[in-house]
Amino acid sequence: MKISELLKQNKLSLSFEVFPPKLESAFDSVKTATEEIAKLKPSFMSVTYGAGGGTSKYTLEIAKNIKEMYEVPTLAHLTCVSSTRKTVSEKIEAIKEAGITNIMALRGDIPSDMLDADRSGWDYRYAIDLVKELKESDPDLCIGGACYPEVHPESATQKEDIIHLKEKVDAGCDFLTTQMFFDNNLLYNFLYKIREAGITVPVIPGIMPITNANQVERAIKLSGSFMPQRFKSIVDKFGSDPAAMKQAGIAYATDQIIDLYANGITNVHVYSMNKPDVAMKIQSNLSDILGKEIPTWQ
Ligand code: FAD
């Protein structure tokens, strides 16, 4: 099922993200973890492409398995920046052959040794190049794009970032998923600005449950996200007690999700990081909320 169609259902829902293993030796354990998450029957699951510690090699295999075994709609991520047209078009064909109709079109991070390189001859410079190619290859594909409530680190200003986001959406994105954030006001402010800029596609907020203190530094480095004092206090107090930190991190993420639902968001994407226990706990925290119909005026 297309994610753009799912998002039209007026029901509060969760989707989960998983990442493929780095090494073949970890394939079975990652596959089992993703299956445990799929059994929770989220609205959809996304499978990253070479991010979060995984590689791109198994993205399709994991996505196909979830879709076929558990009938959960899947979103296969695809990056383009370090690839050739030939490799990308082979990947697109393989995704389509697997019956996956939802693709997250990403640029990918520029390798650190190429940040200053002349990019004029590259096959892909920005995600928009991939979005256009996907739409041309099959107008019926449902295409997602990434967006950044706290501005992409390469953009000098939010205005500039939103101008390029609008170009990407106009090229064919059917929905957007956000980078993680820990203060919902940043998301509301961002939504206001992009709507004003004429971006009307659905935006799925991405929430990362921080379940151990080490994750905090990594998350900030990866996303540049602002950590509210309320969250810092939790880490200060419980960071050295793994069980308490996990419980507090899940409670914080649950609280963010409830606030998003209360403010008109229908689907929240949880960066569940191959942790079925975390996905399960968040889902059970919301057991009387998920599936609720929302009034159409929202
Ligand atoms: P783009 O949309 O191309 O934007 C990148 C930067 O270029 C922005 O600053 C933008 O404003 C700017 N820009 C765009 N067009 C122009 C233009 N014409 N001229 C000048 N500047 C321009 N990475 C992975 O490797 N694998 C994954 O699976 C993955 N999944 C992700 C999922 C989500 C929801 C998010 C938010 C990120 C994900 N990433 C993933 C990370 C992503 O690849 C990086 O953040 C990357 O640096 C940017 O990708 P993008 O698709 O947002 O790029």
XYZ file of C-alpha atoms and ligand atoms in Angstrom:
351
model
C 0.000 0.000 0.000
C 1.186 3.486 -0.798
C 2.151 5.565 2.222
C 0.405 8.582 0.695
C -2.852 6.567 0.829
C -2.176 5.373 4.380
C -1.747 8.946 5.508
C -5.218 9.811 4.257
C -6.750 7.403 6.797
C -7.846 9.601 9.627
C -6.444 7.360 12.357
C -3.658 7.866 14.858
C -0.813 5.536 13.974
C 2.856 4.691 14.418
C 5.433 3.552 11.894
C 8.867 2.136 12.740
C 12.323 2.395 11.196
C 14.870 -0.418 11.084
C 18.322 -0.650 9.563
C 20.028 -3.551 7.782
C 23.081 -5.281 9.294
C 26.612 -4.159 8.582
C 27.976 -7.703 8.397
C 26.511 -10.875 6.997
C 27.132 -12.564 10.356
C 24.534 -10.236 11.934
C 21.920 -10.783 9.241
C 19.856 -13.417 11.083
C 19.659 -11.475 14.346
C 18.701 -8.249 12.540
C 16.112 -10.100 10.463
C 14.574 -11.546 13.645
C 14.506 -8.103 15.297
C 12.795 -6.538 12.285
C 10.265 -9.377 12.245
C 9.460 -8.826 15.923
C 8.792 -5.179 15.117
C 6.693 -6.125 12.074
C 4.520 -8.346 14.286
C 3.369 -5.167 16.058
C 1.606 -4.305 12.778
C 2.732 -0.678 12.477
C 1.197 1.434 9.705
C 4.443 0.922 7.747
C 8.134 0.184 8.285
C 11.063 1.936 6.694
C 14.392 0.239 6.044
C 17.411 2.520 5.841
C 20.091 2.408 3.188
C 23.586 2.554 4.627
C 22.617 4.602 7.697
C 22.409 3.907 11.433
C 25.336 1.510 11.334
C 23.987 -0.718 8.550
C 24.958 -1.107 4.921
C 22.914 -0.764 1.774
C 23.463 -4.392 0.795
C 20.551 -5.889 2.717
C 17.989 -3.050 2.588
C 15.863 -4.695 -0.056
C 16.060 -8.174 1.453
C 14.862 -6.925 4.845
C 12.129 -4.747 3.314
C 10.892 -7.583 1.098
C 10.801 -10.027 4.006
C 8.726 -7.654 6.180
C 6.296 -7.001 3.352
C 5.855 -10.619 2.281
C 5.873 -12.354 5.671
C 3.967 -9.800 7.748
C 2.059 -7.801 5.130
C 3.341 -4.560 6.606
C 3.778 -1.854 3.937
C 7.457 -1.040 3.555
C 9.419 2.028 2.591
C 12.820 1.247 1.059
C 15.387 4.022 1.497
C 17.721 4.768 -1.413
C 20.623 7.220 -1.538
C 22.292 8.512 -4.661
C 25.238 10.805 -3.999
C 28.106 8.327 -4.197
C 26.483 6.258 -6.956
C 26.415 6.149 -10.715
C 23.233 6.394 -12.810
C 23.679 2.719 -13.729
C 23.851 1.470 -10.124
C 20.878 3.579 -9.064
C 18.718 2.482 -11.981
C 19.523 -1.173 -11.194
C 18.519 -0.570 -7.562
C 15.257 1.078 -8.631
C 14.405 -1.874 -10.872
C 15.184 -4.342 -8.071
C 12.929 -2.433 -5.647
C 10.098 -2.397 -8.170
C 10.561 -6.100 -8.946
C 10.224 -6.827 -5.231
C 6.779 -5.189 -5.375
C 7.801 -2.276 -3.163
C 6.063 0.911 -4.229
C 7.308 3.280 -1.495
C 10.813 4.715 -1.868
C 12.524 7.262 0.379
C 14.651 9.297 -2.047
C 17.757 10.584 -0.276
C 20.951 12.241 -1.287
C 23.048 10.606 1.437
C 25.888 12.230 3.297
C 28.847 13.475 1.271
C 31.918 11.415 2.254
C 34.132 13.626 4.471
C 37.093 13.483 2.033
C 34.868 14.803 -0.772
C 33.240 17.741 0.959
C 35.413 20.229 -0.943
C 35.410 18.337 -4.236
C 34.099 19.880 -7.464
C 30.638 18.304 -7.761
C 29.791 19.567 -11.232
C 30.530 16.225 -12.904
C 28.703 14.034 -10.369
C 25.767 11.941 -11.549
C 23.771 13.052 -8.487
C 24.310 16.238 -6.503
C 21.090 16.457 -4.526
C 18.134 14.254 -3.614
C 15.996 16.131 -6.147
C 17.976 14.420 -8.943
C 16.838 11.031 -7.608
C 13.248 12.192 -7.037
C 13.031 13.265 -10.697
C 14.519 9.994 -11.909
C 12.094 7.944 -9.804
C 9.056 9.872 -11.035
C 10.210 9.479 -14.626
C 10.847 5.758 -14.182
C 7.337 5.178 -12.746
C 4.903 8.010 -11.978
C 2.947 5.595 -9.805
C 5.726 5.192 -7.215
C 5.106 6.820 -3.843
C 8.156 8.926 -3.045
C 9.262 10.241 0.325
C 11.847 12.935 1.022
C 13.781 13.980 4.123
C 13.322 17.329 5.852
C 14.994 19.095 8.737
C 13.015 21.086 11.328
C 16.352 22.367 12.693
C 17.833 23.038 9.218
C 20.134 20.705 7.283
C 23.739 21.318 8.440
C 24.834 22.297 4.915
C 22.260 25.080 4.593
C 23.346 28.562 5.608
C 19.797 29.592 6.540
C 16.425 27.941 7.117
C 14.977 30.022 4.295
C 17.501 28.567 1.836
C 16.811 25.038 3.134
C 13.049 25.480 2.707
C 13.458 26.871 -0.836
C 15.355 23.703 -1.822
C 12.836 21.542 0.037
C 10.027 23.092 -1.990
C 11.925 22.347 -5.223
C 12.358 18.719 -4.099
C 8.664 18.346 -3.225
C 7.578 19.961 -6.502
C 9.799 17.462 -8.349
C 7.640 14.628 -6.995
C 7.776 13.914 -3.235
C 4.454 12.567 -1.994
C 5.352 13.018 1.665
C 8.228 14.111 3.900
C 9.735 12.538 7.006
C 11.602 14.720 9.476
C 14.972 14.369 11.080
C 14.692 13.550 14.807
C 13.941 16.406 17.185
C 13.470 16.556 20.956
C 11.417 19.725 21.264
C 8.041 19.599 19.502
C 7.863 23.382 19.245
C 10.658 23.190 16.667
C 8.439 20.950 14.544
C 5.375 23.198 14.880
C 7.448 26.231 13.935
C 8.895 24.373 10.929
C 5.445 23.209 9.778
C 4.157 26.751 9.918
C 7.059 27.973 7.767
C 6.897 25.251 5.134
C 3.114 25.568 4.789
C 3.630 29.295 4.301
C 6.212 28.473 1.618
C 3.570 26.429 -0.230
C 4.684 22.902 0.738
C 1.434 21.037 1.246
C 2.402 17.333 1.271
C 2.000 15.354 4.534
C 4.924 15.603 6.957
C 5.676 12.605 9.181
C 7.535 13.602 12.345
C 10.462 11.306 13.241
C 10.930 10.569 16.942
C 14.047 8.913 18.341
C 13.618 7.251 21.740
C 16.929 7.752 23.545
C 17.358 4.668 25.680
C 20.972 4.974 26.830
C 23.274 7.842 27.658
C 25.810 6.994 24.908
C 23.096 7.471 22.303
C 22.706 11.138 23.269
C 26.094 12.223 21.963
C 25.697 10.155 18.796
C 22.209 11.524 18.144
C 23.332 15.132 18.549
C 26.355 14.570 16.300
C 24.224 12.920 13.641
C 21.322 15.326 13.647
C 22.607 18.505 15.320
C 19.379 18.391 17.342
C 18.707 20.781 20.208
C 18.430 19.009 23.581
C 15.912 20.729 25.845
C 16.894 21.189 29.484
C 14.093 18.809 30.490
C 15.766 16.054 28.496
C 19.284 16.916 29.697
C 18.069 16.619 33.305
C 16.788 13.117 32.591
C 20.159 12.082 31.158
C 22.024 13.700 34.090
C 19.848 11.928 36.617
C 19.457 8.492 35.025
C 22.281 8.248 32.455
C 24.386 5.919 34.596
C 21.487 3.573 35.376
C 20.691 1.700 32.125
C 17.251 0.382 33.141
C 16.105 3.758 34.514
C 17.486 5.637 31.483
C 15.670 3.309 29.122
C 12.375 3.760 30.951
C 12.776 7.534 31.118
C 13.826 7.768 27.428
C 10.789 5.759 26.327
C 8.520 7.903 28.515
C 10.009 11.085 27.000
C 9.451 9.808 23.437
C 5.901 8.695 24.337
C 5.183 12.144 25.741
C 6.441 13.777 22.516
C 4.219 11.466 20.438
C 1.102 12.192 22.528
C 1.709 15.917 22.154
C 2.089 15.499 18.362
C -1.208 13.589 18.155
C -2.879 16.210 20.334
C -1.730 18.863 17.855
C -3.078 17.316 14.674
C -0.380 14.845 13.566
C -1.814 11.444 12.616
C 1.251 9.261 11.925
C 4.501 9.436 13.891
C 7.606 7.607 12.677
C 9.674 6.064 15.458
C 13.393 5.526 14.932
C 13.148 2.170 16.649
C 16.717 1.165 15.732
C 16.120 -2.619 15.538
C 14.913 -2.671 19.149
C 11.626 -4.611 19.327
C 11.334 -4.087 23.106
C 11.447 -0.304 22.659
C 8.920 -0.377 19.797
C 6.665 -2.670 21.824
C 6.806 -0.484 24.924
C 5.991 2.697 23.028
C 3.109 0.974 21.293
C 1.727 -0.369 24.567
C 2.067 3.075 26.195
C -0.282 4.317 23.459
C -2.658 1.353 23.414
C -5.804 3.379 24.089
C -4.781 6.134 21.696
C -3.626 4.318 18.553
C -6.326 3.701 15.977
C -8.509 6.551 17.257
C -10.307 8.403 14.494
C -9.552 12.101 14.428
C -12.103 14.776 13.543
C -11.844 15.715 9.876
C -11.406 19.439 10.614
C -7.866 18.641 11.820
P 18.971 17.028 -0.089
O 17.511 17.140 -0.121
O 19.691 16.969 -1.394
O 19.532 18.240 0.791
C 20.879 18.280 1.218
C 21.326 19.721 1.393
O 21.482 20.322 0.103
C 20.343 20.614 2.155
O 21.074 21.557 2.874
C 19.572 21.305 1.018
O 18.993 22.538 1.424
C 20.685 21.491 0.014
N 20.222 21.603 -1.381
C 19.284 20.875 -1.998
N 19.162 21.239 -3.281
C 20.063 22.243 -3.491
C 20.441 23.036 -4.617
N 19.833 22.907 -5.803
N 21.438 23.963 -4.449
C 22.047 24.122 -3.257
N 21.726 23.403 -2.159
C 20.754 22.463 -2.273
N 21.193 8.651 4.995
C 21.574 7.446 4.484
O 22.731 7.296 4.094
N 20.688 6.402 4.409
C 19.411 6.488 4.845
O 18.648 5.521 4.778
C 18.970 7.752 5.385
N 17.695 7.934 5.795
C 17.290 9.178 6.241
C 15.942 9.366 6.599
C 15.508 10.620 7.064
C 14.050 10.805 7.462
C 16.432 11.691 7.189
C 15.975 13.022 7.734
C 17.764 11.502 6.817
C 18.203 10.265 6.336
N 19.520 10.053 5.918
C 19.917 8.830 5.426
C 20.512 11.143 6.029
C 20.580 11.994 4.720
O 21.106 11.199 3.688
C 21.494 13.180 5.011
O 20.886 14.047 5.936
C 21.996 13.944 3.777
O 23.042 14.816 4.211
C 20.960 14.800 3.074
O 20.062 14.047 2.383
P 18.750 14.721 1.728
O 18.085 13.659 0.972
O 17.996 15.445 2.766
O 19.472 15.765 0.748
